[in-house]
Amino acid sequence: APRLYSLLLNQYCRSGNVERRDVFLKYLQDEQIRLDEDIFAALIVGELKLKNFDRARELLRSMNENSAPPTISTYKEILTLLISEHEH
């Protein structure tokens, strides 16, 4: 199920659907579903796509506080996005 949650959040974030992302994130929190590295990565990428760099940095910091430290994969995804956005 966590994989499905991250896929849904990823879709909302990548499409810029902030309202659906926020509703779904609230649902996860209400259900006390632990936010894992994939969910945080989806949220961070979404914030970066919206140019919300401070919020993305906050999320990156909060990963450690929530026992979901960023992995090499998280950093790779962030860097890939930043590079592709810079090239356009």
N, CA, C and O of each residue as an XYZ file, in Angstrom:
352
protein
N       0.809     -1.207      0.000
C       0.000      0.000      0.000
C       0.851      1.270      0.000
O       0.498      2.221     -0.697
N       1.971      1.329      0.760
C       2.771      2.564      0.716
C       3.245      2.907     -0.704
O       3.345      4.080     -1.062
N       3.531      1.894     -1.493
C       3.971      2.143     -2.873
C       2.853      2.821     -3.671
O       3.101      3.743     -4.448
N       1.621      2.350     -3.467
C       0.475      2.947     -4.147
C       0.306      4.401     -3.723
O       0.032      5.266     -4.555
N       0.469      4.670     -2.424
C       0.347      6.036     -1.924
C       1.380      6.947     -2.585
O       1.063      8.060     -3.003
N       2.610      6.463     -2.672
C       3.647      7.305     -3.266
C       3.395      7.513     -4.754
O       3.686      8.587     -5.279
N       2.860      6.505     -5.445
C       2.545      6.667     -6.867
C       1.451      7.719     -7.077
O       1.547      8.560     -7.971
N       0.407      7.659     -6.236
C      -0.657      8.652     -6.338
C      -0.137     10.056     -6.045
O      -0.414     10.999     -6.786
N       0.615     10.183     -4.964
C       1.170     11.499     -4.617
C       2.098     11.995     -5.715
O       2.090     13.175     -6.064
N       2.891     11.088     -6.250
C       3.806     11.436     -7.327
C       3.029     12.019     -8.507
O       3.425     13.035     -9.077
N       1.927     11.371     -8.868
C       1.111     11.855     -9.981
C       0.544     13.243     -9.681
O       0.592     14.134    -10.529
N       0.013     13.421     -8.486
C      -0.533     14.731     -8.121
C       0.557     15.802     -8.147
O       0.342     16.904     -8.652
N       1.713     15.472     -7.605
C       2.807     16.451     -7.538
C       3.336     16.792     -8.926
O       3.531     17.963     -9.254
N       3.564     15.781     -9.725
C       4.130     16.016    -11.058
C       3.173     16.772    -11.967
O       3.603     17.513    -12.851
N       1.870     16.585    -11.749
C       0.899     17.279    -12.590
C       0.570     18.672    -12.045
O      -0.165     19.437    -12.669
N       1.126     18.988    -10.871
C       0.877     20.302    -10.279
C      -0.482     20.403     -9.607
O      -0.963     21.504     -9.338
N      -1.101     19.268     -9.334
C      -2.421     19.258     -8.706
C      -2.270     19.368     -7.189
O      -2.387     18.380     -6.463
N      -2.010     20.573     -6.736
C      -1.717     20.843     -5.329
C      -2.915     20.528     -4.438
O      -2.753     19.997     -3.340
N      -4.102     20.851     -4.907
C      -5.305     20.622     -4.097
C      -5.498     19.128     -3.807
O      -5.729     18.747     -2.660
N      -5.406     18.294     -4.829
C      -5.568     16.841     -4.624
C      -4.428     16.284     -3.787
O      -4.634     15.400     -2.956
N      -3.225     16.802     -4.007
C      -2.074     16.367     -3.209
C      -2.316     16.639     -1.736
O      -2.097     15.772     -0.890
N      -2.772     17.851     -1.433
C      -2.994     18.232     -0.037
C      -4.109     17.410      0.615
O      -3.994     17.013      1.774
N      -5.182     17.158     -0.132
C      -6.283     16.346      0.392
C      -5.784     14.931      0.682
O      -6.083     14.360      1.731
N      -5.014     14.371     -0.266
C      -4.512     13.012     -0.089
C      -3.497     12.940      1.053
O      -3.499     11.981      1.824
N      -2.647     13.933      1.162
C      -1.662     13.965      2.243
C      -2.369     14.054      3.597
O      -1.959     13.399      4.555
N      -3.421     14.855      3.676
C      -4.191     14.948      4.918
C      -4.809     13.595      5.258
O      -4.826     13.192      6.422
N      -5.311     12.900      4.254
C      -5.866     11.562      4.475
C      -4.806     10.631      5.067
O      -5.076      9.913      6.029
N      -3.613     10.643      4.497
C      -2.537      9.783      5.004
C      -2.224     10.115      6.458
O      -2.035      9.219      7.281
N      -2.172     11.397      6.765
C      -1.880     11.817      8.132
C      -3.017     11.446      9.079
O      -2.768     10.990     10.195
N      -4.259     11.636      8.646
C      -5.422     11.282      9.476
C      -5.460      9.789      9.778
O      -5.849      9.372     10.869
N      -5.051      8.993      8.795
C      -5.034      7.539      8.960
C      -3.746      7.058      9.644
O      -3.536      5.859      9.831
N      -2.899      8.009     10.008
C      -1.615      7.731     10.662
C      -0.737      6.782      9.847
O      -0.080      5.889     10.380
N      -0.753      7.012      8.539
C       0.086      6.226      7.640
C       1.447      6.892      7.591
O       1.572      8.080      7.295
N       2.451      6.107      7.886
C       3.825      6.612      7.941
C       4.276      7.078      6.560
O       4.110      6.371      5.566
N       4.841      8.265      6.517
C       5.379      8.784      5.266
C       6.764      8.198      5.054
O       7.677      8.440      5.844
N       6.916      7.429      3.989
C       8.213      6.800      3.732
C       9.034      7.650      2.763
O       8.604      8.724      2.339
N      10.194      7.161      2.428
C      11.125      7.899      1.575
C      10.508      8.204      0.221
O      10.714      9.294     -0.313
N       9.755      7.270     -0.347
C       9.142      7.489     -1.655
C       8.094      8.595     -1.609
O       7.996      9.407     -2.529
N       7.314      8.622     -0.533
C       6.288      9.656     -0.390
C       6.947     11.022     -0.231
O       6.536     11.993     -0.866
N       7.977     11.094      0.625
C       8.696     12.361      0.785
C       9.322     12.804     -0.530
O       9.270     13.985     -0.874
N       9.907     11.876     -1.261
C      10.541     12.220     -2.538
C       9.508     12.799     -3.505
O       9.788     13.776     -4.199
N       8.319     12.200     -3.551
C       7.259     12.713     -4.423
C       6.874     14.131     -4.021
O       6.690     14.996     -4.877
N       6.754     14.365     -2.721
C       6.405     15.699     -2.232
C       7.491     16.714     -2.565
O       7.194     17.829     -2.995
N       8.744     16.330     -2.369
C       9.868     17.234     -2.655
C       9.902     17.587     -4.134
O      10.039     18.757     -4.493
N       9.777     16.584     -4.990
C       9.788     16.835     -6.435
C       8.631     17.762     -6.820
O       8.794     18.669     -7.636
N       7.473     17.522     -6.225
C       6.335     18.394     -6.510
C       6.597     19.835     -6.124
O       6.273     20.756     -6.874
N       7.180     20.029     -4.958
C       7.494     21.395     -4.515
C       8.536     22.048     -5.417
O       8.441     23.237     -5.723
N       9.525     21.272     -5.841
C      10.544     21.825     -6.738
C       9.935     22.218     -8.076
O      10.288     23.254     -8.640
N       9.025     21.401     -8.584
C       8.369     21.728     -9.855
C       7.569     23.030     -9.746
O       7.438     23.776    -10.716
N       7.043     23.283     -8.558
C       6.280     24.517     -8.335
C       7.184     25.682     -7.927
O       6.712     26.781     -7.635
N       8.491     25.417     -7.914
C       9.497     26.428     -7.536
C       9.405     26.826     -6.070
O       9.818     27.923     -5.694
N       8.864     25.936     -5.240
C       8.780     26.161     -3.793
C      10.030     25.568     -3.129
O       9.955     24.544     -2.450
N      11.161     26.215     -3.332
C      12.441     25.670     -2.886
C      12.556     25.585     -1.365
O      13.119     24.626     -0.836
N      12.027     26.580     -0.665
C      12.091     26.543      0.806
C      11.291     25.374      1.351
O      11.740     24.684      2.266
N      10.104     25.145      0.791
C       9.273     24.017      1.245
C       9.956     22.684      0.922
O       9.903     21.751      1.723
N      10.586     22.592     -0.230
C      11.304     21.362     -0.590
C      12.436     21.108      0.397
O      12.663     19.969      0.806
N      13.140     22.156      0.777
C      14.235     22.026      1.749
C      13.694     21.591      3.111
O      14.299     20.758      3.786
N      12.551     22.158      3.512
C      11.912     21.752      4.774
C      11.568     20.267      4.757
O      11.828     19.551      5.724
N      10.988     19.815      3.667
C      10.609     18.404      3.545
C      11.838     17.502      3.608
O      11.813     16.447      4.240
N      12.902     17.924      2.953
C      14.141     17.144      2.977
C      14.664     17.011      4.400
O      15.094     15.937      4.819
N      14.621     18.118      5.140
C      15.047     18.080      6.544
C      14.133     17.199      7.392
O      14.603     16.461      8.258
N      12.838     17.279      7.142
C      11.900     16.526      7.971
C      11.942     15.025      7.702
O      11.411     14.240      8.488
N      12.561     14.626      6.611
C      12.695     13.186      6.348
C      13.435     12.502      7.495
O      13.021     11.437      7.953
N      14.508     13.097      7.950
C      15.277     12.515      9.052
C      14.474     12.488     10.341
O      14.553     11.528     11.107
N      13.703     13.539     10.581
C      12.888     13.605     11.791
C      11.795     12.544     11.800
O      11.311     12.154     12.863
N      11.407     12.079     10.616
C      10.335     11.095     10.491
C      10.872      9.696     10.192
O      10.154      8.852      9.656
N      12.113      9.457     10.533
C      12.742      8.148     10.343
C      12.638      7.653      8.898
O      12.457      6.461      8.649
N      12.752      8.568      7.973
C      12.760      8.212      6.554
C      13.873      9.006      5.877
O      13.608      9.831      5.002
N      15.122      8.757      6.284
C      16.218      9.574      5.750
C      16.320      9.463      4.228
O      16.049      8.410      3.651
N      16.715     10.568      3.589
C      16.858     10.540      2.133
C      17.930      9.538      1.721
O      18.941      9.361      2.400
N      17.681      8.899      0.604
C      18.633      7.928      0.065
C      19.310      8.524     -1.163
O      18.989      9.632     -1.592
N      20.229      7.786     -1.707
C      20.882      8.199     -2.952
C      19.819      8.414     -4.030
O      19.916      9.345     -4.830
N      18.819      7.560     -4.045
C      17.734      7.669     -5.024
C      16.995      8.995     -4.884
O      16.644      9.621     -5.884
N      16.760      9.421     -3.649
C      16.085     10.705     -3.412
C      16.907     11.849     -3.992
O      16.387     12.696     -4.718
N      18.200     11.862     -3.664
C      19.068     12.933     -4.165
C      19.187     12.891     -5.684
O      19.225     13.935     -6.335
N      19.245     11.694     -6.247
C      19.337     11.560     -7.704
C      18.095     12.137     -8.374
O      18.195     12.849     -9.373
N      16.933     11.829     -7.825
C      15.687     12.343     -8.392
C      15.632     13.863     -8.317
O      15.210     14.523     -9.267
N      16.059     14.414     -7.187
C      16.076     15.868     -7.014
C      17.026     16.514     -8.018
O      16.664     17.476     -8.696
N      18.235     15.984     -8.107
C      19.224     16.556     -9.028
C      18.781     16.430    -10.480
O      18.953     17.363    -11.264
N      18.220     15.298    -10.837
C      17.739     15.096    -12.207
C      16.683     16.125    -12.560
O      16.709     16.701    -13.647
N      15.760     16.356    -11.648
C      14.718     17.348    -11.888
C      15.316     18.744    -12.022
O      14.984     19.480    -12.951
N      16.196     19.106    -11.093
C      16.787     20.444    -11.137
C      17.568     20.670    -12.427
O      17.508     21.752    -13.011
N      18.293     19.662    -12.866
C      19.058     19.781    -14.115
C      18.122     19.921    -15.304
O      18.347     20.764    -16.174
N      17.073     19.104    -15.352
C      16.155     19.173    -16.495
C      15.407     20.502    -16.508
O      15.171     21.065    -17.577
N      15.032     21.008    -15.339
C      14.345     22.302    -15.267
C      15.290     23.429    -15.716
O      14.866     24.381    -16.372
N      16.562     23.310    -15.356
C      17.545     24.336    -15.716
C      17.776     24.361    -17.227
O      18.015     25.418    -17.810
N      17.704     23.194    -17.846
C      17.967     23.103    -19.290
C      16.832     23.646    -20.123
O      17.023     23.940    -21.303
N      15.643     23.788    -19.537
C      14.488     24.253    -20.314
C      14.331     25.714    -20.181
O      13.413     26.292    -20.763
